[in-house]
mmCIF file of C-alpha atoms and ligand atoms in Angstrom:
data_model
loop_
_atom_site.group_PDB
_atom_site.id
_atom_site.type_symbol
_atom_site.label_atom_id
_atom_site.label_comp_id
_atom_site.label_asym_id
_atom_site.label_seq_id
_atom_site.Cartn_x
_atom_site.Cartn_y
_atom_site.Cartn_z
ATOM 1 C CA SER A 461 7.358 -18.565 -12.424
ATOM 2 C CA LYS A 462 3.987 -17.292 -11.668
ATOM 3 C CA ALA A 463 4.566 -18.383 -7.943
ATOM 4 C CA LYS A 464 7.136 -15.916 -7.655
ATOM 5 C CA LEU A 465 5.029 -12.952 -8.787
ATOM 6 C CA PHE A 466 2.907 -12.649 -5.605
ATOM 7 C CA GLU A 467 3.600 -13.177 -1.868
ATOM 8 C CA LYS A 468 1.786 -16.563 -1.270
ATOM 9 C CA GLY A 469 -0.172 -16.131 1.570
ATOM 10 C CA GLU A 470 2.784 -15.434 4.166
ATOM 11 C CA SER A 471 1.896 -14.084 7.369
ATOM 12 C CA THR A 472 3.248 -10.646 8.283
ATOM 13 C CA ASN A 473 4.621 -8.970 11.296
ATOM 14 C CA VAL A 474 3.472 -5.540 10.027
ATOM 15 C CA THR A 475 0.979 -4.045 12.795
ATOM 16 C CA PHE A 476 -0.545 -0.746 13.076
ATOM 17 C CA LYS A 477 2.351 0.216 15.115
ATOM 18 C CA ASP A 478 4.218 0.255 12.365
ATOM 19 C CA VAL A 479 2.039 2.554 10.462
ATOM 20 C CA ALA A 480 2.645 6.433 11.455
ATOM 21 C CA GLY A 481 0.222 9.219 11.274
ATOM 22 C CA LEU A 482 -2.766 8.194 8.970
ATOM 23 C CA SER A 483 -5.036 8.056 11.848
ATOM 24 C CA GLU A 484 -8.334 8.432 10.123
ATOM 25 C CA ALA A 485 -7.291 5.748 7.342
ATOM 26 C CA LYS A 486 -6.274 3.642 10.468
ATOM 27 C CA GLN A 487 -9.541 3.840 11.987
ATOM 28 C CA GLU A 488 -11.360 3.118 9.092
ATOM 29 C CA ILE A 489 -9.643 -0.062 8.220
ATOM 30 C CA GLU A 490 -9.457 -1.176 11.681
ATOM 31 C CA GLU A 491 -13.222 -2.395 10.703
ATOM 32 C CA ILE A 492 -11.667 -4.654 8.439
ATOM 33 C CA VAL A 493 -9.592 -6.117 10.998
ATOM 34 C CA ASN A 494 -12.634 -6.833 13.152
ATOM 35 C CA PHE A 495 -14.586 -8.325 10.393
ATOM 36 C CA LEU A 496 -11.712 -10.962 9.512
ATOM 37 C CA LYS A 497 -11.180 -11.564 13.705
ATOM 38 C CA ASP A 498 -14.815 -11.974 14.480
ATOM 39 C CA PRO A 499 -17.201 -12.303 11.132
ATOM 40 C CA GLN A 500 -20.153 -13.499 13.043
ATOM 41 C CA LYS A 501 -20.407 -10.499 15.037
ATOM 42 C CA TYR A 502 -21.312 -8.863 12.159
ATOM 43 C CA THR A 503 -23.481 -11.579 9.960
ATOM 44 C CA ARG A 504 -25.534 -12.532 12.868
ATOM 45 C CA LEU A 505 -28.153 -9.959 11.995
ATOM 46 C CA GLY A 506 -28.034 -10.870 8.439
ATOM 47 C CA GLY A 507 -25.579 -8.284 7.258
ATOM 48 C CA LYS A 508 -23.104 -8.616 4.407
ATOM 49 C CA ILE A 509 -19.289 -8.068 4.956
ATOM 50 C CA PRO A 510 -17.743 -5.757 2.488
ATOM 51 C CA LYS A 511 -15.563 -7.767 -0.210
ATOM 52 C CA GLY A 512 -12.889 -4.997 -0.720
ATOM 53 C CA ALA A 513 -11.990 -1.402 0.049
ATOM 54 C CA LEU A 514 -9.728 0.918 -2.109
ATOM 55 C CA LEU A 515 -6.544 2.455 -0.584
ATOM 56 C CA VAL A 516 -6.381 5.723 -2.296
ATOM 57 C CA GLY A 517 -3.598 8.203 -2.308
ATOM 58 C CA PRO A 518 -0.059 9.488 -3.624
ATOM 59 C CA PRO A 519 2.811 7.331 -4.023
ATOM 60 C CA GLY A 520 4.804 6.356 -0.909
ATOM 61 C CA THR A 521 2.178 6.957 1.722
ATOM 62 C CA GLY A 522 2.009 3.808 2.997
ATOM 63 C CA LYS A 523 -0.975 2.131 1.306
ATOM 64 C CA THR A 524 0.817 -1.340 1.142
ATOM 65 C CA LEU A 525 2.397 -1.034 4.737
ATOM 66 C CA LEU A 526 -1.414 -0.431 5.866
ATOM 67 C CA ALA A 527 -2.766 -3.377 3.872
ATOM 68 C CA LYS A 528 0.165 -5.558 5.768
ATOM 69 C CA ALA A 529 -0.721 -4.155 8.907
ATOM 70 C CA VAL A 530 -4.477 -5.038 8.669
ATOM 71 C CA ALA A 531 -3.163 -8.892 7.790
ATOM 72 C CA GLY A 532 -0.684 -8.388 10.664
ATOM 73 C CA GLU A 533 -3.252 -7.253 13.027
ATOM 74 C CA ALA A 534 -5.898 -9.907 12.284
ATOM 75 C CA HIS A 535 -3.276 -12.643 12.173
ATOM 76 C CA VAL A 536 -4.270 -13.844 8.754
ATOM 77 C CA PRO A 537 -2.218 -14.654 5.444
ATOM 78 C CA PHE A 538 -1.287 -11.949 3.326
ATOM 79 C CA PHE A 539 -1.601 -12.314 -0.632
ATOM 80 C CA SER A 540 -0.438 -9.365 -2.734
ATOM 81 C CA MET A 541 0.166 -9.156 -6.296
ATOM 82 C CA ALA A 542 0.817 -5.555 -8.536
ATOM 83 C CA GLY A 543 -1.744 -4.908 -11.273
ATOM 84 C CA SER A 544 1.260 -4.543 -13.617
ATOM 85 C CA ASP A 545 1.738 -8.086 -13.078
ATOM 86 C CA PHE A 546 -1.364 -9.132 -14.379
ATOM 87 C CA VAL A 547 -1.045 -7.285 -17.411
ATOM 88 C CA GLU A 548 0.866 -9.491 -19.975
ATOM 89 C CA MET A 549 1.538 -9.674 -23.521
ATOM 90 C CA PHE A 550 0.020 -13.255 -24.050
ATOM 91 C CA VAL A 551 -3.586 -13.822 -24.165
ATOM 92 C CA GLY A 552 -5.168 -15.170 -21.279
ATOM 93 C CA VAL A 553 -1.894 -14.852 -18.949
ATOM 94 C CA GLY A 554 -3.465 -12.091 -17.091
ATOM 95 C CA ALA A 555 -6.767 -13.655 -16.443
ATOM 96 C CA SER A 556 -5.299 -16.936 -15.295
ATOM 97 C CA ARG A 557 -3.240 -15.307 -12.938
ATOM 98 C CA VAL A 558 -6.072 -13.494 -11.434
ATOM 99 C CA ARG A 559 -8.183 -17.145 -10.943
ATOM 100 C CA ASP A 560 -4.815 -18.515 -9.537
ATOM 101 C CA LEU A 561 -4.758 -15.866 -7.030
ATOM 102 C CA PHE A 562 -8.083 -16.135 -5.831
ATOM 103 C CA GLU A 563 -8.127 -19.957 -5.835
ATOM 104 C CA GLN A 564 -5.056 -19.649 -3.404
ATOM 105 C CA ALA A 565 -6.716 -17.133 -1.181
ATOM 106 C CA LYS A 566 -9.853 -19.018 -0.925
ATOM 107 C CA LYS A 567 -8.176 -22.094 0.452
ATOM 108 C CA LYS A 568 -6.581 -19.917 3.069
ATOM 109 C CA ALA A 569 -9.442 -17.678 4.120
ATOM 110 C CA PRO A 570 -9.780 -15.726 6.226
ATOM 111 C CA CYS A 571 -7.036 -13.574 4.301
ATOM 112 C CA ILE A 572 -6.294 -10.517 2.724
ATOM 113 C CA VAL A 573 -5.635 -10.218 -0.887
ATOM 114 C CA PHE A 574 -4.001 -7.258 -1.709
ATOM 115 C CA ILE A 575 -3.458 -5.630 -5.591
ATOM 116 C CA ASP A 576 -1.036 -2.521 -5.711
ATOM 117 C CA GLU A 577 -1.682 -0.334 -8.356
ATOM 118 C CA ILE A 578 -4.898 -1.552 -9.707
ATOM 119 C CA ASP A 579 -5.242 1.091 -12.175
ATOM 120 C CA ALA A 580 -2.760 -0.852 -14.322
ATOM 121 C CA VAL A 581 -5.471 -3.491 -14.656
ATOM 122 C CA GLY A 582 -8.676 -1.631 -13.838
ATOM 123 C CA ARG A 583 -8.629 1.420 -16.041
ATOM 124 C CA ALA A 584 -12.126 1.937 -17.898
ATOM 125 C CA ARG A 585 -12.441 -0.608 -20.473
ATOM 126 C CA GLY A 586 -12.545 0.447 -24.125
ATOM 127 C CA LYS A 587 -10.955 3.878 -23.184
ATOM 128 C CA ASN A 588 -7.164 3.432 -23.643
ATOM 129 C CA PRO A 589 -5.991 1.855 -26.613
ATOM 130 C CA SER A 590 -2.307 2.231 -25.958
ATOM 131 C CA MET A 591 0.126 -0.350 -25.495
ATOM 132 C CA GLY A 592 -1.477 -3.313 -27.590
ATOM 133 C CA GLY A 593 -2.584 -5.618 -25.280
ATOM 134 C CA ASN A 594 -5.733 -3.718 -24.592
ATOM 135 C CA ASP A 595 -8.048 -6.666 -25.405
ATOM 136 C CA GLU A 596 -5.700 -8.696 -22.983
ATOM 137 C CA ARG A 597 -6.208 -6.007 -20.166
ATOM 138 C CA GLU A 598 -9.828 -6.108 -20.541
ATOM 139 C CA ASN A 599 -10.051 -9.809 -20.268
ATOM 140 C CA THR A 600 -8.104 -9.483 -16.781
ATOM 141 C CA LEU A 601 -10.246 -6.912 -15.311
ATOM 142 C CA ASN A 602 -13.399 -8.911 -16.633
ATOM 143 C CA GLN A 603 -11.805 -12.072 -14.503
ATOM 144 C CA LEU A 604 -11.074 -10.012 -11.484
ATOM 145 C CA LEU A 605 -14.831 -8.852 -11.639
ATOM 146 C CA THR A 606 -16.083 -12.489 -12.008
ATOM 147 C CA GLU A 607 -13.908 -13.286 -9.125
ATOM 148 C CA MET A 608 -15.171 -10.725 -7.101
ATOM 149 C CA ASP A 609 -18.688 -11.665 -7.882
ATOM 150 C CA GLY A 610 -17.870 -15.370 -7.193
ATOM 151 C CA PHE A 611 -17.313 -15.653 -3.937
ATOM 152 C CA GLY A 612 -19.781 -14.916 -1.190
ATOM 153 C CA SER A 613 -19.389 -11.767 0.827
ATOM 154 C CA ASN A 614 -18.887 -13.905 3.802
ATOM 155 C CA SER A 615 -16.286 -16.228 2.337
ATOM 156 C CA GLY A 616 -13.456 -14.338 4.448
ATOM 157 C CA VAL A 617 -11.623 -12.997 1.564
ATOM 158 C CA ILE A 618 -11.032 -9.417 1.626
ATOM 159 C CA ILE A 619 -9.497 -7.410 -1.153
ATOM 160 C CA LEU A 620 -7.397 -4.423 -0.569
ATOM 161 C CA ALA A 621 -6.495 -2.261 -3.501
ATOM 162 C CA ALA A 622 -4.249 0.633 -3.995
ATOM 163 C CA THR A 623 -4.269 3.393 -6.548
ATOM 164 C CA ASN A 624 -3.121 6.811 -6.854
ATOM 165 C CA ARG A 625 -5.623 7.270 -9.943
ATOM 166 C CA VAL A 626 -9.290 6.756 -8.695
ATOM 167 C CA ASP A 627 -10.666 8.823 -11.472
ATOM 168 C CA VAL A 628 -9.343 6.227 -14.337
ATOM 169 C CA LEU A 629 -10.808 3.280 -12.685
ATOM 170 C CA ASP A 630 -13.695 1.358 -14.519
ATOM 171 C CA LYS A 631 -16.782 2.077 -12.713
ATOM 172 C CA ALA A 632 -17.651 -1.410 -12.540
ATOM 173 C CA LEU A 633 -14.964 -1.784 -9.913
ATOM 174 C CA LEU A 634 -16.359 0.763 -7.703
ATOM 175 C CA ARG A 635 -19.829 -0.450 -7.715
ATOM 176 C CA ALA A 636 -21.593 -1.924 -4.526
ATOM 177 C CA GLY A 637 -20.432 -5.358 -3.652
ATOM 178 C CA ARG A 638 -16.980 -4.676 -5.077
ATOM 179 C CA PHE A 639 -14.770 -2.029 -4.007
ATOM 180 C CA ASP A 640 -17.597 0.082 -2.618
ATOM 181 C CA ARG A 641 -15.380 1.911 -0.077
ATOM 182 C CA GLN A 642 -12.590 3.993 -0.290
ATOM 183 C CA ILE A 643 -9.848 5.065 2.078
ATOM 184 C CA TYR A 644 -7.883 7.873 1.854
ATOM 185 C CA VAL A 645 -4.032 7.838 2.453
ATOM 186 C CA ASP A 646 -2.979 11.185 2.007
ATOM 187 C CA LEU A 647 0.630 12.889 2.328
ATOM 188 C CA PRO A 648 1.639 13.594 6.132
ATOM 189 C CA ASP A 649 1.188 16.670 7.807
ATOM 190 C CA LEU A 650 3.861 18.142 10.275
ATOM 191 C CA ASN A 651 3.017 16.039 13.305
ATOM 192 C CA ASP A 652 2.241 12.891 10.942
ATOM 193 C CA ARG A 653 5.654 13.244 9.609
ATOM 194 C CA ILE A 654 7.280 13.725 13.386
ATOM 195 C CA GLU A 655 5.557 10.084 13.870
ATOM 196 C CA ILE A 656 6.860 8.681 10.605
ATOM 197 C CA PHE A 657 10.395 10.014 11.475
ATOM 198 C CA ASN A 658 10.326 8.315 14.983
ATOM 199 C CA VAL A 659 9.404 5.158 13.286
ATOM 200 C CA HIS A 660 12.194 5.269 10.993
ATOM 201 C CA LEU A 661 14.799 6.479 13.838
ATOM 202 C CA ARG A 662 13.846 3.631 16.067
ATOM 203 C CA PRO A 663 16.559 1.164 14.455
ATOM 204 C CA LEU A 664 19.370 3.931 13.832
ATOM 205 C CA LYS A 665 22.146 4.853 16.316
ATOM 206 C CA THR A 666 21.514 8.287 16.691
ATOM 207 C CA ASP A 667 23.086 11.131 19.132
ATOM 208 C CA ASP A 668 21.365 13.901 21.320
ATOM 209 C CA SER A 669 22.077 16.493 18.528
ATOM 210 C CA VAL A 670 18.825 15.104 16.383
ATOM 211 C CA ASP A 671 15.934 17.266 16.417
ATOM 212 C CA VAL A 672 12.712 15.585 15.090
ATOM 213 C CA GLU A 673 10.646 18.372 14.881
ATOM 214 C CA LEU A 674 13.366 20.181 12.921
ATOM 215 C CA LEU A 675 13.487 17.492 10.510
ATOM 216 C CA ALA A 676 9.361 17.363 10.091
ATOM 217 C CA ARG A 677 9.759 20.916 9.320
ATOM 218 C CA GLN A 678 12.307 20.559 6.799
ATOM 219 C CA THR A 679 10.630 17.853 4.710
ATOM 220 C CA PRO A 680 7.284 19.383 3.649
ATOM 221 C CA GLY A 681 5.822 17.366 0.943
ATOM 222 C CA PHE A 682 7.796 14.217 1.778
ATOM 223 C CA SER A 683 5.850 10.892 1.671
ATOM 224 C CA GLY A 684 6.547 8.341 4.304
ATOM 225 C CA ALA A 685 8.635 6.492 1.783
ATOM 226 C CA ASP A 686 10.773 9.306 1.399
ATOM 227 C CA ILE A 687 10.996 9.781 5.036
ATOM 228 C CA ALA A 688 12.357 6.346 5.312
ATOM 229 C CA ASN A 689 14.654 7.168 2.843
ATOM 230 C CA VAL A 690 16.135 10.238 4.555
ATOM 231 C CA CYS A 691 16.831 8.029 7.771
ATOM 232 C CA ASN A 692 18.491 5.258 6.081
ATOM 233 C CA GLU A 693 20.658 7.967 3.677
ATOM 234 C CA ALA A 694 21.663 9.937 6.811
ATOM 235 C CA ALA A 695 22.842 6.368 8.629
ATOM 236 C CA LEU A 696 25.023 5.543 5.472
ATOM 237 C CA ILE A 697 26.199 9.247 5.356
ATOM 238 C CA ALA A 698 27.166 9.070 9.209
ATOM 239 C CA ALA A 699 28.447 5.477 8.405
ATOM 240 C CA ARG A 700 30.776 6.828 5.343
ATOM 241 C CA HIS A 701 32.486 9.320 7.783
ATOM 242 C CA ASN A 702 33.167 6.743 10.246
ATOM 243 C CA LYS A 703 31.015 8.150 12.779
ATOM 244 C CA GLU A 704 29.784 6.645 15.931
ATOM 245 C CA TYR A 705 26.385 7.934 15.569
ATOM 246 C CA VAL A 706 24.249 9.330 12.973
ATOM 247 C CA THR A 707 23.745 13.236 13.677
ATOM 248 C CA LYS A 708 21.560 16.242 13.218
ATOM 249 C CA GLN A 709 23.962 17.165 10.144
ATOM 250 C CA ASP A 710 23.849 13.871 8.509
ATOM 251 C CA PHE A 711 20.197 13.955 8.345
ATOM 252 C CA LEU A 712 20.197 17.538 7.115
ATOM 253 C CA ASN A 713 22.534 16.351 4.257
ATOM 254 C CA ALA A 714 20.501 13.527 3.576
ATOM 255 C CA VAL A 715 17.145 15.626 3.151
ATOM 256 C CA ASP A 716 19.157 18.093 0.842
ATOM 257 C CA ARG A 717 20.198 14.884 -1.412
ATOM 258 C CA ILE A 718 16.645 13.828 -1.469
ATOM 259 C CA VAL A 719 15.110 17.457 -2.061
ATOM 260 C CA GLY A 720 17.565 17.422 -5.210
ATOM 261 C CA GLY A 721 16.236 14.020 -6.307
ATOM 262 C CA LEU A 722 12.563 15.012 -5.832
ATOM 263 C CA GLU A 723 13.331 18.132 -7.745
ATOM 264 C CA LYS A 724 14.908 16.456 -10.654
ATOM 265 C CA LYS A 725 11.966 13.940 -10.757
ATOM 266 C CA ASN A 726 9.450 16.987 -10.915
ATOM 267 C CA LYS A 727 11.507 18.488 -13.722
ATOM 268 C CA ILE A 728 11.174 15.670 -15.568
ATOM 269 C CA THR A 729 7.495 15.168 -15.262
ATOM 270 C CA THR A 730 6.345 18.678 -15.746
HETATM 271 P P1 ATP B 2104 3.072 2.931 -3.761
HETATM 272 O O1 ATP B 2104 2.003 3.717 -3.970
HETATM 273 O O2 ATP B 2104 4.314 3.630 -4.233
HETATM 274 O O3 ATP B 2104 3.082 1.418 -3.767
HETATM 275 P P2 ATP B 2104 2.667 3.275 -0.853
HETATM 276 O O4 ATP B 2104 1.690 3.980 -0.641
HETATM 277 O O5 ATP B 2104 2.120 1.632 -1.101
HETATM 278 O O6 ATP B 2104 3.233 3.322 -2.280
HETATM 279 P P3 ATP B 2104 4.245 1.694 0.847
HETATM 280 O O7 ATP B 2104 4.839 0.827 -0.086
HETATM 281 O O8 ATP B 2104 3.401 1.366 1.943
HETATM 282 O O9 ATP B 2104 3.768 3.166 0.235
HETATM 283 O O10 ATP B 2104 5.520 2.818 1.820
HETATM 284 C C1 ATP B 2104 7.031 2.420 1.433
HETATM 285 C C2 ATP B 2104 7.935 2.661 2.502
HETATM 286 O O11 ATP B 2104 7.940 4.027 3.079
HETATM 287 C C3 ATP B 2104 7.011 1.697 3.868
HETATM 288 O O12 ATP B 2104 7.786 0.135 3.661
HETATM 289 C C4 ATP B 2104 7.806 2.482 4.993
HETATM 290 O O13 ATP B 2104 9.064 2.202 5.135
HETATM 291 C C5 ATP B 2104 7.718 3.929 4.527
HETATM 292 N N1 ATP B 2104 6.107 4.527 4.895
HETATM 293 C C6 ATP B 2104 5.468 5.156 4.174
HETATM 294 N N2 ATP B 2104 4.399 5.489 4.726
HETATM 295 C C7 ATP B 2104 4.583 5.598 6.137
HETATM 296 C C8 ATP B 2104 3.646 5.566 7.385
HETATM 297 N N3 ATP B 2104 2.812 6.258 7.317
HETATM 298 N N4 ATP B 2104 4.649 5.312 8.413
HETATM 299 C C9 ATP B 2104 5.605 4.741 8.552
HETATM 300 N N5 ATP B 2104 6.441 4.527 7.535
HETATM 301 C C10 ATP B 2104 5.756 4.572 6.218
#
């Protein structure tokens, strides 16, 4: 059923503490938290609160996490849907899902609506005749634009969307009054990786041999999702060997496995 396709205004426990690194992105997005918490502060001089912001960056860098943290910090409900969920074979389904999503969100305002992979629905119109249902996708995009224009900018619904392909998006989405703010979420640098490791080491039972800086040095090009994966893999490797604690060697083995996986993936795509 379509109810299952999106998180229906659940509250989230995610806060900025769970998002490591990304200090600029956090700083920029903090303003949206403030808009949600105290809209009057911003509208009292006649200004309009932005309706949306686009989170732009490579896969696994924490865009979804950051969007959830905005909802968590502002204590507002979080609705989320993936762009690919809107794109269906059957005429009218995508557009009606968009309508549905916003209808529910407006009832629960103030709230966050998060659209992951917005490029799946938001590609420039009339340029991508692949995959049959192109007209259907355009109908869905038009419905999304209509919804964004339909509610007042001070309605309390703020839409965050994520993409790694801002270049393919329909310019209409980026126009003033829609996604007119872009927040960059990049791959982590060395210091960010240290922070991300620290977040994901927290729940693990590790021994003194584990050296966070060494791990961060061994993982250039890793995303936050890759690092989360390393930590989990290391814990499973240690458990497989009936160890009492996860050790440095388990982490290094996990890094090797994941580097191996990433190399395979790159061979296929390049
Ligand atoms: P995609 O574009 O592939 O949807 P994304 O950018 O939305 O990816 P997330 O889904 O937010 O990435 O990240 C996946 C997981 O990776 C998170 O749930 C978290 O465990 C971990 N992660 C990613 N980035 C960070 C970060 N900056 N700090 C802590 N954990 C992170």
